[in-house]
Tab-separated table of C-alpha atoms in Angstrom:
chain	number	residue	atom	x	y	z
A	1	MET	CA	14.389	-40.183	32.083
A	2	PRO	CA	14.977	-39.067	28.669
A	3	THR	CA	16.980	-35.723	28.327
A	4	TYR	CA	17.279	-32.581	25.964
A	5	TYR	CA	19.489	-29.876	24.915
A	6	ILE	CA	18.305	-26.691	23.545
A	7	GLU	CA	20.182	-23.984	21.659
A	8	THR	CA	18.039	-20.582	20.761
A	9	TYR	CA	19.123	-18.096	18.189
A	10	GLY	CA	17.666	-14.545	17.343
A	11	CYS	CA	15.194	-12.299	19.127
A	12	TRP	CA	13.431	-12.333	22.485
A	13	LEU	CA	10.385	-13.678	20.586
A	14	ASN	CA	12.618	-16.904	19.875
A	15	LYS	CA	13.351	-17.197	23.435
A	16	ALA	CA	10.008	-17.256	24.598
A	17	ASP	CA	9.201	-19.610	21.830
A	18	SER	CA	11.773	-21.866	23.070
A	19	ALA	CA	10.296	-21.695	26.390
A	20	LEU	CA	7.135	-23.161	25.045
A	21	ILE	CA	8.912	-26.013	23.666
A	22	GLU	CA	10.603	-26.655	27.214
A	23	GLU	CA	7.039	-26.539	28.941
A	24	ASP	CA	6.119	-29.225	26.201
A	25	LEU	CA	9.150	-31.308	27.022
A	26	GLY	CA	8.889	-31.015	30.601
A	27	LYS	CA	5.106	-32.485	30.202
A	28	MET	CA	6.510	-35.019	28.477
A	29	GLY	CA	9.276	-36.397	30.946
A	30	TYR	CA	12.467	-34.991	29.518
A	31	VAL	CA	14.915	-33.170	31.848
A	32	LYS	CA	17.196	-30.606	30.331
A	33	VAL	CA	20.908	-30.816	30.403
A	34	ASP	CA	23.692	-28.424	29.389
A	35	ASP	CA	25.775	-30.812	27.304
A	36	PRO	CA	24.549	-31.936	23.976
A	37	VAL	CA	26.463	-34.891	24.181
A	38	LYS	CA	24.495	-36.085	27.293
A	39	ALA	CA	21.182	-35.229	25.442
A	40	ASP	CA	18.658	-37.701	23.849
A	41	LEU	CA	16.959	-35.063	22.081
A	42	ILE	CA	18.840	-31.753	20.873
A	43	VAL	CA	16.659	-28.715	19.609
A	44	ILE	CA	18.029	-25.907	17.697
A	45	ASN	CA	15.769	-23.002	17.690
A	46	THR	CA	16.663	-20.815	14.714
A	47	CYS	CA	16.732	-17.214	13.284
A	48	ALA	CA	16.445	-16.362	9.388
A	49	VAL	CA	16.912	-12.443	9.823
A	50	ARG	CA	20.475	-12.236	8.536
A	51	GLU	CA	22.525	-14.311	6.299
A	52	ASP	CA	25.592	-14.481	8.610
A	53	SER	CA	23.316	-15.911	11.248
A	54	GLU	CA	21.865	-18.553	8.980
A	55	ALA	CA	25.392	-19.740	8.175
A	56	ARG	CA	26.155	-20.225	11.705
A	57	GLU	CA	22.997	-22.134	12.415
A	58	LEU	CA	23.531	-24.545	9.422
A	59	LYS	CA	26.748	-25.350	10.656
A	60	ALA	CA	25.539	-26.131	14.111
A	61	ILE	CA	22.974	-28.427	12.495
A	62	GLU	CA	25.578	-30.185	10.783
A	63	ARG	CA	27.733	-30.521	14.002
A	64	TYR	CA	24.787	-31.452	16.201
A	65	TYR	CA	23.372	-34.317	13.773
A	66	ARG	CA	26.952	-35.714	13.621
A	67	LEU	CA	26.350	-36.703	17.138
A	68	GLY	CA	23.925	-39.076	16.131
A	69	LYS	CA	20.816	-38.058	18.496
A	70	ARG	CA	17.528	-37.156	17.837
A	71	LEU	CA	17.611	-33.732	16.555
A	72	MET	CA	14.661	-30.954	16.155
A	73	VAL	CA	15.071	-27.779	14.324
A	74	ALA	CA	12.568	-25.085	15.361
A	75	GLY	CA	12.252	-21.251	14.269
A	76	CYS	CA	12.418	-19.191	11.056
A	77	LEU	CA	15.062	-21.260	9.112
A	78	THR	CA	12.659	-24.203	8.925
A	79	LYS	CA	10.717	-22.143	6.618
A	80	ALA	CA	13.297	-20.185	5.036
A	81	ARG	CA	15.563	-22.724	4.147
A	82	PRO	CA	13.992	-26.260	4.890
A	83	SER	CA	15.682	-28.031	2.126
A	84	GLU	CA	19.114	-27.033	3.284
A	85	ILE	CA	18.458	-28.201	6.485
A	86	VAL	CA	17.298	-31.755	5.208
A	87	LYS	CA	19.914	-31.775	3.046
A	88	ILE	CA	22.663	-31.625	6.026
A	89	ALA	CA	20.718	-33.375	8.472
A	90	PRO	CA	18.219	-35.968	6.673
A	91	ASN	CA	16.420	-37.353	9.469
A	92	VAL	CA	15.629	-34.001	11.352
A	93	GLN	CA	12.334	-33.124	12.497
A	94	LEU	CA	11.196	-29.605	11.939
A	95	LEU	CA	8.975	-27.257	13.935
A	96	THR	CA	8.013	-23.914	12.186
A	97	PRO	CA	7.127	-20.868	14.365
A	98	ASN	CA	3.682	-21.447	13.823
A	99	ALA	CA	3.754	-25.042	15.726
A	100	VAL	CA	5.302	-23.942	18.730
A	101	GLU	CA	2.218	-23.619	20.586
A	102	ASN	CA	1.696	-27.368	19.936
A	103	ALA	CA	5.361	-28.754	20.129
A	104	ALA	CA	4.192	-31.554	22.158
A	105	ARG	CA	1.774	-33.035	19.498
A	106	VAL	CA	4.484	-32.342	16.781
A	107	LEU	CA	7.075	-34.434	18.555
A	108	GLN	CA	4.832	-37.151	19.224
A	109	GLY	CA	4.199	-37.274	15.394
A	110	GLY	CA	1.091	-35.201	15.245
A	111	GLU	CA	0.394	-32.840	12.275
A	112	GLU	CA	1.592	-28.743	12.505
A	113	PRO	CA	-1.456	-26.433	12.703
A	114	SER	CA	-1.731	-24.005	9.685
A	115	GLU	CA	-1.261	-20.838	11.683
A	116	ARG	CA	-0.442	-19.722	15.384
A	117	THR	CA	-3.122	-18.507	17.421
A	118	MET	CA	-1.447	-16.805	20.531
A	119	ALA	CA	-4.031	-18.928	22.568
A	120	ARG	CA	-0.947	-19.724	24.859
A	121	ILE	CA	2.078	-18.129	26.111
A	122	PRO	CA	4.729	-19.643	28.332
A	123	GLN	CA	4.333	-19.614	32.292
A	124	PHE	CA	7.375	-17.944	34.444
A	125	ASN	CA	9.506	-21.211	35.347
A	126	GLY	CA	10.740	-19.386	38.437
A	127	ILE	CA	14.333	-19.806	37.249
A	128	GLY	CA	16.210	-16.327	37.180
A	129	HIS	CA	14.244	-13.063	37.700
A	130	ILE	CA	13.261	-12.297	34.152
A	131	TYR	CA	9.848	-13.160	32.511
A	132	VAL	CA	9.921	-12.933	28.689
A	133	VAL	CA	5.948	-12.832	27.346
A	134	PRO	CA	4.943	-12.898	23.695
A	135	ILE	CA	2.186	-10.977	23.319
A	136	GLN	CA	1.488	-10.789	19.459
A	137	VAL	CA	2.809	-12.395	16.335
A	138	GLY	CA	2.358	-11.170	12.820
A	139	CYS	CA	3.047	-7.679	10.801
A	140	LEU	CA	1.095	-4.786	9.431
A	141	GLY	CA	4.123	-4.157	7.034
A	142	ASN	CA	5.038	-5.590	3.940
A	143	CYS	CA	8.785	-4.399	3.692
A	144	THR	CA	10.851	-5.546	0.633
A	145	TYR	CA	13.662	-6.989	2.333
A	146	CYS	CA	11.751	-9.091	5.508
A	147	VAL	CA	11.878	-12.693	5.342
A	148	VAL	CA	10.227	-12.616	8.793
A	149	LYS	CA	6.854	-12.146	7.006
A	150	TYR	CA	7.062	-15.675	5.326
A	151	THR	CA	8.608	-17.391	8.269
A	152	ARG	CA	6.319	-16.238	11.015
A	153	GLY	CA	3.486	-14.613	8.938
A	154	GLY	CA	2.299	-10.880	8.750
A	155	MET	CA	1.805	-8.700	5.792
A	156	GLY	CA	-1.165	-7.092	7.034
A	157	TRP	CA	-2.284	-9.385	10.241
A	158	VAL	CA	-1.456	-9.513	13.824
A	159	ARG	CA	-2.421	-12.220	16.247
A	160	SER	CA	-2.508	-11.080	19.863
A	161	ALA	CA	-2.465	-12.792	23.079
A	162	ASP	CA	-5.512	-12.520	25.153
A	163	LEU	CA	-5.281	-9.022	27.522
A	164	GLY	CA	-6.614	-10.934	30.398
A	165	MET	CA	-4.330	-13.895	30.026
A	166	VAL	CA	-1.271	-11.750	29.943
A	167	LYS	CA	-2.181	-10.122	32.753
A	168	GLU	CA	-2.808	-13.172	34.919
A	169	TYR	CA	0.451	-14.947	34.005
A	170	VAL	CA	2.225	-11.660	34.581
A	171	ALA	CA	0.694	-11.589	38.057
A	172	LYS	CA	1.599	-15.541	38.766
A	173	ALA	CA	5.482	-14.498	37.596
A	174	VAL	CA	5.694	-11.498	40.019
A	175	ALA	CA	4.250	-13.611	42.810
A	176	ARG	CA	6.821	-16.131	42.025
A	177	GLY	CA	9.803	-13.811	41.817
A	178	ALA	CA	9.903	-12.038	38.368
A	179	ARG	CA	11.104	-8.809	38.612
A	180	GLU	CA	11.850	-7.608	34.945
A	181	ILE	CA	8.767	-8.679	32.304
A	182	TYR	CA	9.695	-8.127	28.738
A	183	LEU	CA	6.725	-8.039	26.469
A	184	THR	CA	7.802	-9.116	23.433
A	185	GLY	CA	6.912	-9.727	19.591
A	186	GLN	CA	7.360	-9.111	15.919
A	187	GLU	CA	5.429	-5.622	16.025
A	188	VAL	CA	4.682	-4.883	20.025
A	189	SER	CA	3.052	-1.706	18.963
A	190	ALA	CA	0.257	-3.334	16.701
A	191	TYR	CA	-0.537	-5.525	19.908
A	192	GLY	CA	-4.707	-5.922	20.012
A	193	LYS	CA	-5.443	-4.916	16.513
A	194	ASP	CA	-7.167	-8.193	16.036
A	195	LYS	CA	-8.811	-7.776	19.468
A	196	GLY	CA	-10.272	-4.280	19.774
A	197	TYR	CA	-7.656	-3.123	22.345
A	198	ASP	CA	-4.483	-1.991	22.080
A	199	LEU	CA	-0.471	-2.170	23.867
A	200	VAL	CA	-1.545	0.862	26.093
A	201	ASP	CA	-4.962	-0.881	27.402
A	202	LEU	CA	-2.605	-3.999	27.985
A	203	LEU	CA	0.098	-1.892	30.024
A	204	GLU	CA	-2.647	-0.247	32.195
A	205	SER	CA	-4.181	-3.699	33.011
A	206	ILE	CA	-0.945	-4.917	34.379
A	207	LEU	CA	0.079	-1.747	36.245
A	208	LYS	CA	-3.172	-1.595	37.755
A	209	GLY	CA	-3.960	-5.181	38.470
A	210	VAL	CA	-0.706	-6.731	39.365
A	211	ASP	CA	1.078	-5.085	42.421
A	212	GLY	CA	4.631	-5.640	43.329
A	213	ARG	CA	8.313	-4.462	42.569
A	214	TYR	CA	9.132	-4.797	39.148
A	215	LEU	CA	9.911	-3.469	35.804
A	216	ILE	CA	8.288	-3.604	32.349
A	217	ARG	CA	10.315	-3.570	29.062
A	218	LEU	CA	8.389	-2.911	25.769
A	219	GLY	CA	9.573	-4.571	22.672
A	220	MET	CA	9.868	-2.972	19.265
A	221	LEU	CA	7.754	0.030	18.547
A	222	GLU	CA	6.885	0.425	14.982
A	223	PRO	CA	6.906	4.307	14.182
A	224	LEU	CA	3.522	4.002	12.254
A	225	GLU	CA	1.775	2.035	14.611
A	226	LEU	CA	3.539	3.949	17.833
A	227	GLU	CA	2.071	7.007	16.229
A	228	ARG	CA	-1.481	6.016	16.980
A	229	ILE	CA	-0.697	5.433	20.952
A	230	ILE	CA	2.090	7.593	21.437
A	231	HIS	CA	0.575	10.196	23.922
A	232	ARG	CA	-1.529	7.808	25.779
A	233	LEU	CA	1.735	5.320	26.130
A	234	ILE	CA	3.512	8.244	27.369
A	235	ASP	CA	1.040	9.535	29.860
A	236	VAL	CA	1.177	5.759	31.093
A	237	ILE	CA	4.668	5.502	31.340
A	238	LYS	CA	4.738	8.945	33.090
A	239	SER	CA	2.332	7.797	35.831
A	240	ASP	CA	4.130	4.635	37.214
A	241	TRP	CA	7.986	4.047	37.559
A	242	ARG	CA	7.540	0.358	36.683
A	243	VAL	CA	7.933	0.848	32.880
A	244	TYR	CA	11.582	1.233	31.620
A	245	ARG	CA	11.931	4.666	29.992
A	246	PHE	CA	13.351	2.564	26.800
A	247	PHE	CA	11.831	2.935	23.537
A	248	HIS	CA	13.016	0.801	20.634
A	249	ILE	CA	12.096	2.460	17.364
A	250	PRO	CA	13.146	0.843	14.285
A	251	VAL	CA	13.846	3.632	11.564
A	252	GLN	CA	15.860	1.656	9.210
A	253	SER	CA	16.868	4.423	6.876
A	254	GLY	CA	17.473	8.462	7.519
A	255	SER	CA	16.571	8.587	3.563
A	256	ASN	CA	12.890	8.829	2.735
A	257	ARG	CA	13.941	7.531	-0.696
A	258	VAL	CA	15.224	4.352	0.557
A	259	LEU	CA	12.294	4.168	3.130
A	260	ARG	CA	10.097	4.047	-0.124
A	261	LEU	CA	12.267	1.486	-1.882
A	262	MET	CA	12.035	-0.381	1.396
A	263	ARG	CA	8.032	-0.058	1.413
A	264	ARG	CA	8.167	1.288	4.821
A	265	LYS	CA	4.901	3.059	6.079
A	266	TYR	CA	6.299	6.411	7.428
A	267	ASP	CA	8.838	8.880	6.706
A	268	VAL	CA	11.989	10.135	8.679
A	269	ASP	CA	9.840	13.358	10.068
A	270	LEU	CA	7.751	11.008	11.727
A	271	PHE	CA	10.644	9.172	13.591
A	272	LYS	CA	12.049	12.390	14.338
A	273	TRP	CA	9.048	13.863	15.932
A	274	GLU	CA	8.654	10.745	18.141
A	275	VAL	CA	12.261	10.748	19.232
A	276	ASN	CA	11.922	14.513	20.215
A	277	LEU	CA	8.707	14.158	21.947
A	278	ILE	CA	9.782	11.317	24.255
A	279	ARG	CA	12.888	13.244	24.986
A	280	ARG	CA	10.903	16.282	25.851
A	281	SER	CA	8.509	13.849	27.944
A	282	PHE	CA	11.497	12.315	30.174
A	283	PRO	CA	14.516	13.791	32.316
A	284	THR	CA	16.327	10.489	31.139
A	285	THR	CA	15.502	7.791	28.404
A	286	PHE	CA	17.025	5.621	26.071
A	287	ILE	CA	16.057	5.495	22.496
A	288	ALA	CA	17.418	2.357	20.371
A	289	THR	CA	16.921	2.181	16.705
A	290	ASP	CA	17.512	-0.281	13.786
A	291	ILE	CA	19.220	0.885	10.406
A	292	ILE	CA	20.060	-1.339	7.355
A	293	VAL	CA	23.090	-0.264	5.222
A	294	GLY	CA	23.322	-1.107	1.532
A	295	HIS	CA	19.944	-1.743	0.878
A	296	PRO	CA	19.374	-2.064	-3.066
A	297	GLY	CA	19.068	1.561	-4.586
A	298	GLU	CA	20.667	2.901	-1.557
A	299	SER	CA	23.112	6.079	-2.644
A	300	GLU	CA	26.015	7.420	-1.086
A	301	GLU	CA	23.743	10.636	-0.281
A	302	ASP	CA	20.952	8.271	1.229
A	303	PHE	CA	23.576	6.616	3.352
A	304	GLU	CA	24.887	9.979	4.573
A	305	GLU	CA	21.173	11.107	5.565
A	306	SER	CA	21.046	8.029	7.813
A	307	VAL	CA	24.479	9.303	9.464
A	308	ARG	CA	23.334	12.616	9.805
A	309	LEU	CA	20.059	11.208	11.681
A	310	VAL	CA	22.233	9.373	14.293
A	311	LYS	CA	24.240	12.531	14.907
A	312	ASP	CA	21.269	14.926	15.019
A	313	LEU	CA	19.073	12.743	17.316
A	314	SER	CA	21.895	11.676	19.272
A	315	ILE	CA	20.630	7.956	19.340
A	316	ASP	CA	21.617	5.872	22.553
A	317	LYS	CA	21.881	2.864	20.597
A	318	VAL	CA	21.869	1.885	16.561
A	319	HIS	CA	21.544	-1.606	15.712
A	320	VAL	CA	23.624	-1.583	12.524
A	321	ALA	CA	22.404	-4.274	10.012
A	322	ARG	CA	24.532	-4.922	6.616
A	323	TYR	CA	21.854	-5.698	4.151
A	324	SER	CA	21.932	-9.270	3.040
A	325	PRO	CA	19.469	-10.918	0.477
A	326	ARG	CA	17.044	-13.221	1.987
A	327	PRO	CA	14.927	-15.656	0.206
A	328	PHE	CA	11.575	-15.197	-1.180
A	329	THR	CA	11.944	-11.284	-0.414
A	330	GLU	CA	11.518	-8.513	-3.285
A	331	ALA	CA	14.711	-6.960	-2.621
A	332	ALA	CA	16.690	-10.082	-3.211
A	333	TYR	CA	16.209	-9.693	-7.131
A	334	MET	CA	16.767	-5.584	-6.958
A	335	ARG	CA	20.403	-4.974	-8.084
A	336	GLN	CA	22.597	-5.281	-5.223
A	337	ILE	CA	25.190	-3.217	-4.033
A	338	PRO	CA	28.701	-4.433	-3.899
A	339	ASP	CA	29.785	-6.225	-0.412
A	340	GLN	CA	32.755	-3.627	-0.073
A	341	VAL	CA	30.445	-0.852	-0.198
A	342	LYS	CA	28.226	-2.390	2.254
A	343	LYS	CA	31.022	-3.103	4.818
A	344	GLN	CA	32.804	0.334	4.349
A	345	ARG	CA	29.101	1.961	5.042
A	346	SER	CA	28.659	-0.552	7.986
A	347	SER	CA	32.167	0.430	9.393
A	348	THR	CA	31.417	4.198	9.262
A	349	LEU	CA	27.981	3.892	10.587
A	350	SER	CA	28.933	1.858	13.318
A	351	LYS	CA	31.801	4.055	14.405
A	352	VAL	CA	29.590	7.192	14.393
A	353	ALA	CA	27.007	5.504	16.530
A	354	LEU	CA	29.333	4.557	19.134
A	355	GLU	CA	30.699	7.833	19.164
A	356	VAL	CA	27.266	9.479	19.794
A	357	ALA	CA	26.699	6.690	22.401
A	358	TYR	CA	29.654	7.530	24.338
A	359	SER	CA	28.596	10.992	24.207
A	360	ARG	CA	25.087	10.375	25.789
A	361	ASN	CA	26.594	7.813	28.321
A	362	LEU	CA	29.342	10.732	29.403
A	363	GLN	CA	26.343	12.698	30.591
A	364	TYR	CA	25.553	10.207	33.483
A	365	VAL	CA	29.343	10.212	35.064
A	366	GLY	CA	29.002	11.428	38.558
A	367	GLY	CA	25.401	10.668	39.157
A	368	VAL	CA	23.450	8.395	41.457
A	369	TYR	CA	20.724	6.612	39.838
A	370	GLU	CA	18.195	3.757	40.677
A	371	GLY	CA	18.143	0.325	38.941
A	372	ILE	CA	17.699	-3.573	39.105
A	373	VAL	CA	20.557	-6.031	39.071
A	374	SER	CA	19.450	-7.496	35.753
A	375	SER	CA	22.372	-9.894	34.417
A	376	VAL	CA	25.819	-11.040	34.772
A	377	GLY	CA	28.189	-8.366	33.009
A	378	PHE	CA	29.671	-8.066	29.476
A	379	ARG	CA	31.702	-11.461	28.810
A	380	GLY	CA	30.931	-12.629	32.486
A	381	LYS	CA	32.741	-9.826	34.018
A	382	GLY	CA	30.924	-8.122	37.296
A	383	LEU	CA	27.326	-7.518	37.231
A	384	MET	CA	24.821	-5.300	35.006
A	385	VAL	CA	22.442	-3.317	36.501
A	386	ARG	CA	19.670	-1.556	34.405
A	387	LEU	CA	18.731	2.048	34.998
A	388	MET	CA	15.477	3.009	35.088
A	389	ASP	CA	15.737	3.934	31.230
A	390	TYR	CA	17.434	0.417	30.659
A	391	ARG	CA	20.822	2.124	30.110
A	392	PRO	CA	23.454	-0.569	31.159
A	393	VAL	CA	26.075	0.035	34.239
A	394	VAL	CA	28.410	-2.719	34.891
A	395	VAL	CA	29.065	-3.112	38.453
A	396	GLU	CA	31.501	-5.554	40.902
A	397	LYS	CA	28.815	-6.842	43.432
A	398	GLY	CA	24.971	-7.200	44.029
A	399	PHE	CA	22.489	-9.717	43.926
A	400	LEU	CA	20.709	-10.550	40.715
A	401	GLY	CA	16.960	-9.324	40.658
A	402	SER	CA	17.211	-6.763	43.604
A	403	PHE	CA	16.550	-3.126	43.254
A	404	THR	CA	19.491	-1.099	43.872
A	405	LYS	CA	20.942	2.446	44.087
A	406	VAL	CA	24.292	3.408	41.788
A	407	LYS	CA	26.841	5.964	41.410
A	408	VAL	CA	28.278	6.040	38.021
A	409	THR	CA	31.916	6.519	37.897
A	410	ASP	CA	32.860	6.063	34.263
A	411	ALA	CA	31.496	5.472	30.599
A	412	THR	CA	32.274	3.692	27.717
A	413	PRO	CA	30.436	3.637	24.347
A	414	ILE	CA	28.397	0.317	25.084
A	415	ASN	CA	27.901	0.886	29.115
A	416	LEU	CA	28.320	2.869	32.005
A	417	VAL	CA	30.580	1.778	35.002
A	418	GLY	CA	29.851	2.203	38.642
A	419	GLU	CA	29.561	1.145	42.450
A	420	VAL	CA	26.406	-0.076	44.091
A	421	LEU	CA	25.719	2.409	46.853
A	422	GLU	CA	22.654	0.042	48.763
């Protein structure tokens, strides 16, 4: 039987796309292997969000091409850098993000579809206990720095998976042993805009219609779209323990002037209001955000506003991204900030973010909390329990996918440390 090896870069949506590709390969008779040398087909699913990721992926493509195997490159890089890919791997087969629903057809020589419809999502394969569900693609924004609006689509439109289909697939997954359900997409808070319903409707449908012990993790919630649904969303989460008290709300900058340069659709005050409302609504919660440093036009004063925002709101986790020019984007043609300045700002904000995270984590030491054994620990050490607010606790023992009770004994800026009580 033919064999394949797959390597995935980037976000949870990319991981869900890889699951679709693997489904099609399985239907075609392919068997998965863990060693690319033993594979007849190598698939690399790429990300184009950051320049450093792009460089690693292009090196991987070149390395695997030299093995002389059939090579397919999927994902955002196929739209952002197709000529670069073909240059280093002339016989490569490209699979754009629009085509993952029809990977089998493309593999067999058929034409790619013009757009993605979200008429198909991957089914739970019964391996492990985490089920990643892509519920939408597209974005209602048009940010100056973003390449994803070109590679995946967006700029004012959304394509959502059918609510009934998502509920049905989640029910089947839970029945087969799934215990964590990750609802993912480009802009999860915009789910259903094309269907006449929204994310809260989907959440209510799953919670009311799917019995069992499981936890739902919501993907990225854009501030302006979150504002539409935040009160209803909080009410639903309050009423059912099976939703992580975890909110990933990307602010991107603490400066309103930079937000306007980025063409974001909200101001800093809205973000502050949402964070404070969530914190007042739940005894424990985990707030994550994204901040880009060094976007063209960002002054030192603008940067300091981002630092103050992290401190003032005590953000639990900050994904600090050093701005890098992306193809086809407006920001790439603006006057750029020197790399050394970007590096310094990135280092400063990262240090502050870790200090704030450590302070937040220290508040949990000595407490006893419930959670689920979610994954192997950092760097393969121990296991990681996710508390009900998704905060990670590293423990020495446990069973993956099992609900448990832990006592927190220590803290670091990255995670808590604890012991399993039951």
